[in-house]
XYZ file of C-alpha atoms in Angstrom:
741
model
C 31.732 55.676 11.116
C 30.771 51.996 10.932
C 28.623 50.156 13.435
C 31.567 47.971 14.365
C 33.546 51.067 15.343
C 30.922 52.074 17.865
C 30.211 48.692 19.424
C 27.721 49.042 22.248
C 29.106 46.174 24.360
C 32.528 46.580 25.890
C 34.712 44.183 27.852
C 35.734 44.577 31.486
C 38.665 47.042 31.784
C 42.177 45.643 31.923
C 43.130 44.742 35.467
C 39.573 44.033 36.543
C 39.194 41.416 39.233
C 38.091 37.927 38.276
C 35.386 38.354 40.916
C 33.817 41.116 38.808
C 31.159 40.213 36.240
C 29.865 42.702 33.676
C 26.083 43.173 33.661
C 26.135 45.805 30.909
C 28.640 48.198 29.385
C 28.292 50.802 26.641
C 29.643 54.215 25.620
C 27.512 57.215 26.577
C 29.710 59.569 24.546
C 32.910 59.376 22.499
C 35.052 59.566 25.645
C 32.842 58.190 28.412
C 31.822 54.561 28.983
C 29.237 53.419 31.513
C 29.501 49.932 33.048
C 27.501 48.008 35.611
C 29.208 45.110 37.386
C 28.479 42.587 40.074
C 31.399 42.010 42.433
C 31.959 38.892 44.527
C 28.290 38.032 44.034
C 27.198 40.425 46.791
C 27.604 43.928 45.395
C 26.470 46.018 42.452
C 29.068 48.471 41.205
C 28.463 51.280 38.702
C 31.358 52.834 36.832
C 31.933 55.771 34.492
C 35.285 55.716 32.705
C 36.205 59.197 31.461
C 38.946 59.540 28.846
C 40.452 63.034 29.074
C 42.510 62.282 25.939
C 39.285 62.550 23.965
C 39.070 66.088 22.513
C 35.337 66.264 23.224
C 35.438 65.069 26.827
C 35.898 67.038 30.034
C 34.992 66.981 33.705
C 33.256 69.746 35.580
C 31.752 70.383 38.984
C 28.018 70.964 39.372
C 26.827 73.139 42.251
C 23.357 74.213 43.388
C 22.367 77.857 43.071
C 22.355 79.239 45.685
C 25.063 77.021 47.172
C 23.034 76.080 50.246
C 20.109 74.828 48.128
C 20.853 71.126 47.699
C 19.413 69.147 44.799
C 19.391 65.617 43.382
C 22.412 64.554 41.335
C 20.371 63.965 38.169
C 18.604 67.324 38.541
C 21.907 69.182 38.785
C 23.295 67.245 35.825
C 20.274 67.952 33.623
C 20.310 71.623 34.611
C 23.889 71.914 33.342
C 23.330 69.865 30.178
C 22.858 71.727 26.886
C 23.981 71.613 23.273
C 27.770 71.676 23.177
C 27.973 70.822 26.877
C 26.119 67.540 27.283
C 26.362 66.031 30.752
C 26.521 62.290 30.017
C 27.257 61.033 33.531
C 27.579 62.295 37.092
C 28.164 61.226 40.689
C 27.626 62.886 44.030
C 30.818 64.553 45.223
C 32.073 65.988 48.487
C 30.395 65.942 51.903
C 27.907 68.573 53.015
C 26.194 69.770 56.184
C 22.763 68.091 56.332
C 21.411 71.027 58.381
C 22.620 74.017 56.373
C 23.000 72.276 52.998
C 26.449 73.806 52.559
C 29.536 71.884 51.455
C 31.921 71.141 54.321
C 35.210 71.146 52.418
C 37.129 73.337 49.977
C 35.659 73.796 46.491
C 37.024 76.068 43.766
C 36.397 76.683 40.078
C 39.328 78.189 38.270
C 40.969 80.204 41.035
C 37.590 81.304 42.353
C 36.936 79.921 45.840
C 33.355 78.669 46.060
C 33.588 77.221 49.570
C 36.363 77.798 52.093
C 36.074 74.409 53.761
C 37.461 72.837 56.901
C 39.784 69.989 57.904
C 38.901 67.690 60.812
C 41.414 67.410 63.630
C 40.693 63.720 64.291
C 41.599 60.766 61.996
C 38.254 59.227 62.999
C 36.631 61.575 60.467
C 36.722 61.184 56.716
C 38.688 64.366 56.013
C 41.501 64.853 58.481
C 44.090 65.672 55.811
C 43.858 68.310 53.047
C 43.407 66.137 49.936
C 41.513 67.054 46.784
C 40.535 65.852 43.340
C 40.813 68.313 40.507
C 41.557 68.902 36.867
C 44.772 70.882 36.498
C 45.522 73.693 34.084
C 47.198 71.215 31.681
C 43.983 69.147 31.503
C 45.285 66.250 33.605
C 43.384 64.937 36.603
C 44.965 64.940 40.036
C 44.404 63.497 43.500
C 46.871 64.892 46.000
C 47.422 66.924 49.142
C 47.082 70.695 48.981
C 48.224 73.597 51.144
C 45.481 76.196 51.359
C 46.453 79.212 53.434
C 44.381 82.167 54.604
C 46.363 84.662 56.701
C 46.306 88.290 57.825
C 49.179 90.627 58.522
C 49.077 93.282 61.197
C 52.082 95.360 62.157
C 54.435 93.047 60.228
C 53.200 89.883 61.942
C 51.380 87.120 60.030
C 48.451 85.356 61.651
C 47.143 82.162 60.038
C 43.360 81.881 59.861
C 41.496 78.589 60.250
C 38.911 79.080 57.522
C 37.240 81.235 54.910
C 33.585 82.079 54.302
C 32.025 79.454 56.545
C 30.384 79.328 59.950
C 32.823 79.982 62.797
C 33.296 77.080 65.190
C 34.878 76.951 68.647
C 38.520 78.070 68.755
C 38.520 79.267 65.135
C 39.442 82.472 63.342
C 37.438 82.836 60.140
C 37.674 85.475 57.398
C 34.472 86.577 55.697
C 34.570 88.269 52.282
C 31.628 89.701 50.294
C 31.283 86.315 48.525
C 29.952 84.680 51.719
C 26.406 83.344 51.332
C 25.042 85.916 53.818
C 25.455 89.674 54.160
C 26.305 89.180 57.825
C 28.834 86.920 59.546
C 26.132 85.589 61.904
C 28.820 84.729 64.490
C 27.752 84.539 68.116
C 28.777 86.997 70.829
C 31.528 84.751 72.232
C 34.306 86.308 70.216
C 35.458 89.498 68.523
C 34.936 90.684 64.959
C 37.210 93.088 63.115
C 35.830 94.888 60.048
C 38.426 95.961 57.447
C 37.624 98.274 54.492
C 39.917 98.325 51.426
C 38.122 101.181 49.687
C 37.526 99.173 46.496
C 34.753 96.676 45.590
C 35.729 93.034 46.131
C 33.926 91.078 43.402
C 35.525 87.679 43.919
C 37.551 85.596 46.350
C 40.373 83.678 44.719
C 43.744 82.000 45.125
C 46.591 84.512 45.080
C 44.382 87.348 46.341
C 46.069 90.108 48.373
C 43.891 92.736 50.079
C 44.923 95.649 52.307
C 42.641 98.001 54.177
C 42.014 99.820 57.408
C 40.063 98.638 60.416
C 36.777 100.533 60.520
C 35.094 98.663 63.343
C 35.822 96.212 66.150
C 32.907 94.350 67.672
C 33.928 93.513 71.216
C 33.506 90.200 73.029
C 29.980 89.775 74.395
C 28.307 92.027 71.851
C 25.319 90.528 70.021
C 25.399 93.139 67.293
C 25.173 91.650 63.810
C 28.238 92.476 61.768
C 27.737 93.202 58.085
C 30.430 92.229 55.591
C 31.352 95.355 53.585
C 31.329 95.024 49.774
C 34.723 96.741 49.820
C 36.314 94.787 52.619
C 36.399 91.741 54.857
C 35.692 90.671 58.438
C 37.968 88.749 60.801
C 35.894 86.696 63.267
C 37.820 85.163 66.196
C 36.868 82.803 69.027
C 38.920 81.197 71.752
C 41.476 82.385 74.217
C 44.481 82.001 71.897
C 42.846 83.804 68.994
C 41.601 86.650 71.176
C 45.048 87.072 72.714
C 46.695 87.248 69.259
C 44.294 89.786 67.821
C 43.562 91.975 70.833
C 46.100 94.565 69.647
C 44.229 95.364 66.433
C 42.520 98.759 66.791
C 40.273 100.906 64.672
C 42.325 102.715 62.032
C 45.065 100.043 61.880
C 46.201 98.660 58.521
C 45.496 94.957 57.995
C 46.324 92.802 54.968
C 44.650 89.555 53.838
C 46.490 86.894 51.828
C 44.862 83.786 50.246
C 47.236 81.252 48.718
C 47.421 77.653 47.524
C 50.227 75.438 46.195
C 51.419 76.398 42.736
C 50.368 72.978 41.359
C 46.724 73.671 42.249
C 46.697 77.301 41.113
C 44.815 77.909 37.850
C 43.257 74.417 38.055
C 39.958 74.032 36.213
C 38.356 73.014 39.505
C 39.190 71.218 42.731
C 37.112 69.427 45.362
C 38.484 68.546 48.780
C 37.257 65.267 50.243
C 38.557 62.170 51.913
C 39.950 59.931 52.893
C 42.401 59.044 50.152
C 41.853 55.370 49.281
C 44.636 54.518 46.834
C 48.140 55.806 46.198
C 50.525 54.315 43.623
C 48.001 51.584 42.904
C 47.850 50.320 46.490
C 45.329 50.864 49.312
C 46.338 53.964 51.289
C 43.463 55.046 53.555
C 44.093 58.363 55.321
C 41.767 57.785 58.250
C 41.390 55.409 61.165
C 40.034 52.235 59.535
C 38.933 50.784 62.876
C 36.496 53.672 63.285
C 32.787 52.908 62.803
C 32.585 55.214 59.793
C 35.225 53.194 57.963
C 33.907 49.806 59.141
C 30.286 50.394 58.138
C 28.971 48.204 55.302
C 27.341 50.928 53.278
C 27.082 52.541 49.853
C 30.273 54.260 48.701
C 31.309 56.782 46.039
C 34.873 57.374 44.860
C 36.829 59.041 42.098
C 39.996 57.394 40.786
C 42.663 58.263 38.230
C 45.191 56.400 36.097
C 48.933 56.830 36.467
C 49.097 59.101 33.401
C 46.235 61.155 34.924
C 44.213 61.109 31.694
C 41.749 58.359 32.655
C 39.257 59.205 35.405
C 36.925 56.659 36.989
C 33.727 57.567 38.815
C 32.741 54.540 40.909
C 29.769 53.761 43.145
C 28.884 50.633 45.085
C 25.273 50.250 46.206
C 23.845 49.237 49.545
C 20.252 48.111 49.396
C 18.548 45.297 51.265
C 18.315 42.165 49.150
C 20.222 43.750 46.261
C 23.702 44.920 47.236
C 25.462 44.680 50.603
C 27.764 47.711 50.414
C 31.409 47.816 51.456
C 33.652 48.970 54.253
C 36.255 51.568 53.290
C 38.951 48.885 53.362
C 36.916 46.632 51.058
C 36.247 49.587 48.773
C 39.941 50.483 48.591
C 40.836 46.855 47.846
C 38.219 46.716 45.099
C 39.536 49.913 43.487
C 43.105 48.582 43.661
C 41.953 45.359 41.943
C 40.722 47.452 38.999
C 44.215 48.816 38.340
C 43.628 52.454 39.303
C 46.589 54.523 40.518
C 44.990 56.929 42.995
C 41.502 57.159 44.457
C 39.658 59.562 46.749
C 36.507 58.855 48.732
C 33.447 61.041 48.156
C 30.306 61.197 50.285
C 28.548 57.815 50.544
C 25.587 56.146 52.224
C 22.289 57.694 51.194
C 24.137 60.263 49.064
C 25.704 57.680 46.732
C 24.213 58.334 43.307
C 25.255 57.837 39.693
C 23.420 59.455 36.805
C 23.914 58.410 33.178
C 22.726 59.388 29.715
C 21.114 56.400 28.018
C 21.095 55.832 24.284
C 18.385 57.738 22.504
C 18.033 60.525 25.082
C 19.958 63.521 26.424
C 18.308 63.231 29.822
C 20.529 62.050 32.666
C 18.711 59.328 34.619
C 19.519 57.306 37.704
C 22.013 54.549 36.888
C 22.447 52.888 40.286
C 20.002 51.909 43.017
C 20.202 54.440 45.802
C 20.041 53.294 49.406
C 16.684 55.038 49.844
C 13.728 54.949 47.472
C 14.561 58.434 46.194
C 17.751 60.364 45.557
C 19.195 62.387 48.400
C 19.717 66.052 47.585
C 23.416 66.941 47.624
C 25.562 70.077 47.482
C 28.050 69.145 44.739
C 28.483 66.678 41.887
C 31.231 65.761 39.437
C 29.996 65.745 35.850
C 31.352 63.898 32.817
C 30.691 66.216 29.892
C 30.699 65.734 26.129
C 31.331 68.863 24.046
C 31.016 66.950 20.769
C 28.945 68.597 18.039
C 25.859 66.889 16.650
C 26.865 64.985 13.519
C 25.385 62.640 10.925
C 23.740 59.302 11.824
C 26.233 56.587 12.785
C 24.267 54.149 14.940
C 20.734 52.846 14.536
C 18.951 50.545 16.961
C 15.864 48.597 15.969
C 14.169 45.703 17.702
C 12.024 42.936 16.282
C 8.563 42.195 17.609
C 9.571 38.514 17.582
C 12.856 36.681 17.096
C 12.996 33.218 15.543
C 12.439 31.304 12.344
C 9.897 32.992 10.059
C 7.202 31.159 8.107
C 6.866 32.015 4.428
C 4.197 34.709 4.140
C 4.615 36.089 7.662
C 5.488 39.735 8.311
C 7.741 40.765 11.195
C 7.331 44.339 12.511
C 10.355 46.418 13.529
C 10.522 49.132 16.167
C 12.903 52.067 15.725
C 14.468 52.545 19.164
C 16.900 55.360 18.452
C 19.417 56.878 16.050
C 22.771 58.200 17.320
C 25.528 60.229 15.703
C 29.227 59.311 15.841
C 29.478 60.797 19.368
C 26.390 58.968 20.681
C 24.281 62.115 20.633
C 20.629 61.184 20.013
C 19.140 62.328 16.727
C 15.487 62.908 15.996
C 14.422 59.643 14.414
C 12.050 59.559 11.444
C 10.834 56.041 10.659
C 10.057 57.073 7.068
C 13.810 57.411 6.464
C 14.444 53.779 7.485
C 15.231 51.342 4.659
C 14.839 47.592 5.149
C 16.610 45.372 2.623
C 17.410 41.691 2.148
C 20.782 40.227 1.166
C 19.471 37.215 -0.788
C 15.954 38.298 -1.685
C 14.187 35.724 0.454
C 12.707 38.604 2.424
C 11.205 41.897 1.368
C 11.188 45.176 3.273
C 7.694 46.300 4.168
C 7.749 49.744 5.818
C 9.005 49.264 9.381
C 9.194 45.501 8.951
C 9.877 42.671 6.523
C 7.899 39.848 4.898
C 9.197 36.314 4.275
C 8.994 35.300 0.602
C 10.691 31.888 0.319
C 12.470 29.369 2.518
C 16.195 29.725 3.164
C 18.796 31.699 5.113
C 19.026 35.441 4.599
C 20.220 38.635 6.298
C 18.146 41.760 6.895
C 19.810 45.183 6.865
C 18.187 48.243 8.378
C 19.757 51.566 7.373
C 19.231 55.167 8.354
C 21.541 57.323 6.262
C 25.042 55.994 6.987
C 23.868 54.127 10.115
C 23.182 50.428 9.662
C 22.130 47.392 11.665
C 21.787 43.852 10.339
C 20.799 40.426 11.621
C 20.365 36.922 10.166
C 16.915 35.511 9.461
C 15.910 31.948 8.622
C 12.752 31.489 6.550
C 10.906 28.138 6.651
C 7.968 26.751 4.702
C 6.675 24.815 7.728
C 7.369 24.495 11.441
C 9.552 21.573 12.528
C 6.848 20.622 15.017
C 3.147 21.463 14.979
C 0.693 20.410 17.679
C -2.919 21.159 18.548
C -4.139 21.892 22.053
C -6.129 20.836 23.882
C -5.414 17.305 22.744
C -8.656 15.994 24.249
C -10.521 13.505 22.100
C -13.825 13.300 23.987
C -16.208 16.221 23.551
C -19.878 16.500 24.435
C -22.298 17.059 21.550
C -23.262 20.716 21.220
C -20.269 21.940 23.224
C -17.698 24.529 22.141
C -13.926 24.104 22.334
C -11.244 26.650 21.433
C -8.291 24.976 19.750
C -4.850 26.502 19.347
C -1.680 25.436 17.556
C 1.841 25.413 18.903
C 4.433 25.811 16.140
C 8.131 25.442 16.969
C 11.516 24.944 15.341
C 13.695 21.893 15.844
C 14.929 23.255 19.187
C 11.408 23.801 20.485
C 11.477 27.579 20.073
C 8.352 29.277 18.666
C 8.430 30.201 14.998
C 6.999 33.455 13.678
C 3.759 33.343 11.732
C 0.519 35.286 11.421
C -2.602 33.785 13.083
C -4.504 33.959 9.800
C -1.931 31.623 8.235
C -3.325 28.723 10.276
C -5.918 26.858 8.216
C -8.465 24.968 10.338
C -10.621 22.114 9.096
C -12.991 19.344 10.224
C -13.338 15.824 8.833
C -16.425 13.781 9.583
C -19.867 15.117 10.391
C -18.901 16.276 13.869
C -19.296 20.061 13.697
C -17.731 23.247 12.370
C -14.602 25.246 13.170
C -13.933 28.961 12.689
C -10.837 30.557 11.160
C -9.635 31.281 14.694
C -9.934 27.650 15.840
C -13.265 27.743 17.703
C -14.916 24.335 17.260
C -18.693 23.973 17.622
C -19.603 20.314 18.085
C -22.563 18.746 16.339
C -25.602 17.905 18.455
C -25.454 14.221 17.500
C -22.739 11.716 18.529
C -20.064 10.843 16.031
C -16.345 10.812 15.388
C -13.912 12.700 13.170
C -10.931 14.993 13.282
C -10.003 18.629 13.724
C -7.090 19.536 11.433
C -4.701 22.458 11.377
C -2.330 23.373 8.545
C 0.546 25.834 8.783
C 2.702 26.203 5.724
C 3.262 22.734 4.293
C 2.610 20.870 7.561
C -0.794 19.517 8.643
C -1.694 17.864 11.948
C -4.955 16.617 13.425
C -6.606 15.593 16.658
C -9.257 12.860 16.792
C -12.641 13.893 18.106
C -15.160 11.550 19.715
C -18.545 13.087 20.388
C -19.828 11.140 23.378
C -23.415 10.204 24.078
C -23.961 13.480 25.845
C -23.023 12.517 29.375
C -21.029 15.179 31.117
C -17.638 14.754 32.714
C -19.463 14.753 36.078
C -23.080 15.292 37.035
C -22.331 18.817 38.243
C -19.953 19.786 35.373
C -22.113 20.589 32.321
C -20.553 21.311 28.927
C -20.877 25.083 29.466
C -19.030 25.017 32.789
C -16.158 27.563 32.815
C -13.615 24.791 33.426
C -15.339 21.968 31.540
C -12.446 21.340 29.113
C -9.867 21.283 31.899
C -11.851 18.996 34.200
C -12.866 16.699 31.352
C -9.238 16.419 30.225
C -8.072 15.437 33.720
C -10.914 12.943 34.113
C -10.346 11.354 30.693
C -6.698 10.806 31.569
C -7.577 9.242 34.908
C -6.045 12.014 37.028
C -9.267 12.864 38.883
C -12.091 10.497 39.885
C -14.794 12.618 41.490
C -16.890 11.628 44.467
C -18.885 8.400 44.891
C -22.130 10.226 44.038
C -20.826 10.965 40.519
C -20.221 14.628 41.271
C -16.998 16.626 41.169
C -18.056 19.361 43.626
C -15.897 22.021 41.885
C -16.313 24.666 44.604
C -15.094 22.393 47.405
C -11.659 23.247 48.755
C -8.903 20.784 48.030
C -7.129 19.064 50.901
C -3.402 18.486 50.814
C -3.858 14.709 50.821
C -6.172 14.784 47.794
C -3.713 17.073 45.973
C -1.010 14.494 46.709
C -3.119 11.706 45.223
C -3.813 13.681 42.029
C -0.145 14.608 41.599
C 0.933 10.999 42.107
C -1.293 10.065 39.153
C -0.214 12.997 36.949
C 3.478 12.289 37.402
C 3.020 8.521 37.426
C 5.227 8.095 40.497
C 5.820 4.638 41.874
C 3.435 4.241 44.828
C 4.174 0.560 45.367
C 7.405 1.202 47.242
C 6.759 4.241 49.399
C 9.557 3.496 51.854
C 9.866 4.548 55.490
C 7.469 6.965 57.124
C 8.395 10.552 56.208
C 5.818 12.544 58.173
C 4.779 11.999 61.770
C 1.113 12.700 60.938
C 1.028 10.263 57.991
C 1.492 6.769 59.497
C 1.696 3.669 57.346
C -1.968 3.020 58.135
C -3.047 6.295 56.475
C -5.206 5.634 53.422
C -2.943 7.776 51.221
C 0.347 6.836 52.868
C 1.857 5.470 49.636
C 0.837 8.440 47.489
C 2.017 11.101 49.982
C 5.352 9.380 50.577
C 5.856 8.834 46.830
C 5.419 12.467 45.790
C 7.488 13.630 48.767
C 10.277 11.281 47.628
C 9.919 12.788 44.141
C 10.515 16.253 45.630
C 7.118 17.619 44.572
C 5.828 18.442 48.053
C 7.248 18.859 51.525
C 6.094 19.360 55.062
C 6.809 21.566 58.033
C 8.349 20.477 61.329
C 8.183 16.868 60.162
C 4.445 17.017 59.499
C 2.452 16.960 56.253
C -0.936 18.169 57.558
C -2.859 15.881 55.154
C -6.347 17.217 55.895
C -5.227 20.844 55.758
C -6.440 23.009 52.945
C -4.066 23.633 50.025
C -3.558 27.388 49.568
C -3.172 29.109 46.226
C 0.435 30.007 47.125
C 1.276 26.377 47.979
C -0.282 25.295 44.704
C 1.892 27.823 42.803
C 5.048 26.515 44.470
C 4.170 22.900 43.632
C 3.452 23.603 39.950
C 6.554 25.764 39.410
C 8.764 23.071 40.913
C 7.024 20.170 39.214
C 7.097 21.682 35.718
C 10.435 23.501 36.184
C 8.927 26.822 35.154
C 11.210 29.856 34.862
C 10.897 33.620 34.439
C 8.887 36.065 36.529
C 6.136 38.329 35.206
C 7.033 42.041 35.260
C 3.470 42.826 36.307
C 3.055 42.063 40.001
C -0.030 41.188 42.040
C -1.051 43.905 44.496
C -1.505 41.473 47.392
C 1.766 39.550 46.927
C 4.600 41.660 48.380
C 8.272 40.799 47.695
C 8.497 39.481 51.253
C 5.917 36.750 50.619
C 7.510 33.289 50.698
C 5.984 32.327 47.324
C 6.470 35.732 45.634
C 8.721 34.308 42.917
C 6.670 31.165 42.211
C 3.379 33.088 41.955
C 4.816 35.532 39.428
C 6.396 32.716 37.430
C 2.890 31.226 37.052
C 1.655 34.624 35.901
C 4.491 34.900 33.386
C 3.342 31.645 31.750
C -0.316 32.710 31.661
C -1.282 29.976 34.110
C -2.855 32.591 36.371
C -4.053 36.132 35.769
C -5.423 36.943 39.201
C -8.794 38.533 39.796
C -10.278 41.732 38.413
C -8.723 43.754 41.237
C -5.210 42.656 40.348
C -4.970 40.334 43.373
C -3.861 36.696 43.577
C -5.181 35.897 47.084
C -2.166 33.697 47.935
C -3.407 32.525 51.320
C -6.896 31.591 50.152
C -7.641 27.862 49.868
C -7.779 26.617 46.283
C -10.938 24.804 45.240
C -11.145 21.719 43.045
C -12.076 23.597 39.866
C -9.277 26.118 40.278
C -6.714 23.399 40.927
C -7.899 21.548 37.822
C -7.520 24.695 35.721
C -4.048 25.520 37.021
C -2.878 21.921 36.601
C -4.282 21.675 33.069
C -2.619 24.936 31.991
C 0.705 23.800 33.453
C 0.474 20.483 31.601
C -0.534 21.988 28.232
C 1.343 25.312 28.272
């Protein structure tokens, strides 16, 4: 199987709405594809497409054991996953009682009835009509009405029961068989209970079952005696005036028969799950509940199962509801969305906090959470629908490797590779052995070197990485020099005896970094001005002089002029060994900062907003000669920095609040972050977050963009202290790093 035949990126299914954008899509098995979409810009939708035409693909129902013991969707899926029966995706299924943990509606596997279920009498509830999803005996999926009937016969008269093996409610007549979760019926005293013994063990309860026995006991109305369900019989439990009137003639010793039936189309089905409401029929919205009811109108998370017209394509669909991430949908919106995807029929499953999708990711057999649940953790549920792969483990067909760096490679540099995973033709993960990996070059300009490759000569080439029959390749361009090479800092004035760490920035013609090894940079010094180490650390001579620091990378050499001054510091209170000497000296040499009239910089003094405005006006060389009309009520035209404040405000670098600038107010570290991110158009947030900057903080994004660019690292406790005033030295450092990043 070629790599092209198992492409990991798939297009949006035919019929998908133009409002739907694919975030990611890939096969999790030979017959199941997982996709994540955004819809209408406000919702995140997760989707498992299950192809029942695939010989190695099936659907099954996952249930807790015992039935009342709920569990998380991914836990149930992983419990059921094993060789030859790999669960590759799952969603929460039908509704359940939050108190007892039991499913509310009919569930069966084969003809075996797992849960008798109920149907609501009011269309204000989700399930007021008997509708189920199932896989029929011919292997096709179905969503349709069903007719489930439990009845008894006494003296030639049939009496229809209202339920099977579930708690008796008001006005109901329930039949309990030995497969009930308890040995006793646990019905209250406000009814009668009739115990029937057939004389033979009843080992299952199933569709088509016919049982006949004799009444061995009648518990009268008002009795609190617990009634035990015989292993060889069943119990009829009745409540309500009508039921009591109908059954009052049944006496001890009478013959009573029990009949359990379902429509022929549902008999012998692989499984069926009752739920509701129906959402689609014949490709159009068809909601079988009152859509003006609050349950239907709620904007919440939703889960549904849908089928194609030929009943061989099944779609498990969830839409998330999480603050700031996904808004959720009403039932009408959900039905409209499903119709826009081209599905033929769809049935609603439990939603809200229960909405969960689990998926198998490449390289692992573990089912993990695929969507974002409404709560921080998965809700435990009573039933799930599982997409299962029965495919055998086969030979390698897919290999995934990643490069430590991507870009043009300098001759002599080595690029490491990471082996992510190896899959067989059915996307089953194989145990990966990096020693089996072969790295080859198409044109010989590169050479495989273990889990990596080394550039030998300039030119275009292609690297192939193989693992048995599995292969991955990618183009590589080798260069003998970067298109652009610069040295930073670019300062030319250095105090005698001081130390400066120089670095190079090597990029291609588009400004993207090229790949090289640090030891490939050759540093040098011209003139009797000091020495420089192989890592770029320059130690200035103790006597004044001038010269250059040079850096060579490949065939390109650049230099920066060095002028050793007469020993005077940047400011009286900023000696050469000051932590921020280079940064402050750079800003002073370029005329961005002036210091105080006493010749000092006072690095620990907090920076006012007006002084920050003045510095920024110099850095960005804004026109301060035409400041225009007054912008802030607290900065009149007579203010000493009126021109500078108005100029940078006009440039969009700073703003005010309620029409005021607060010029003498202290500039906070958060405000500084916002200014620098906007001014230098910085992008991309750091994945590592500061402990004291919650997502709700107004400058959360800007602070973590600074961190992503290495402009700030926070303190040793992992804090940024966003509301703390920034001092002059800190501002100088942040500004310098932003300018020279």
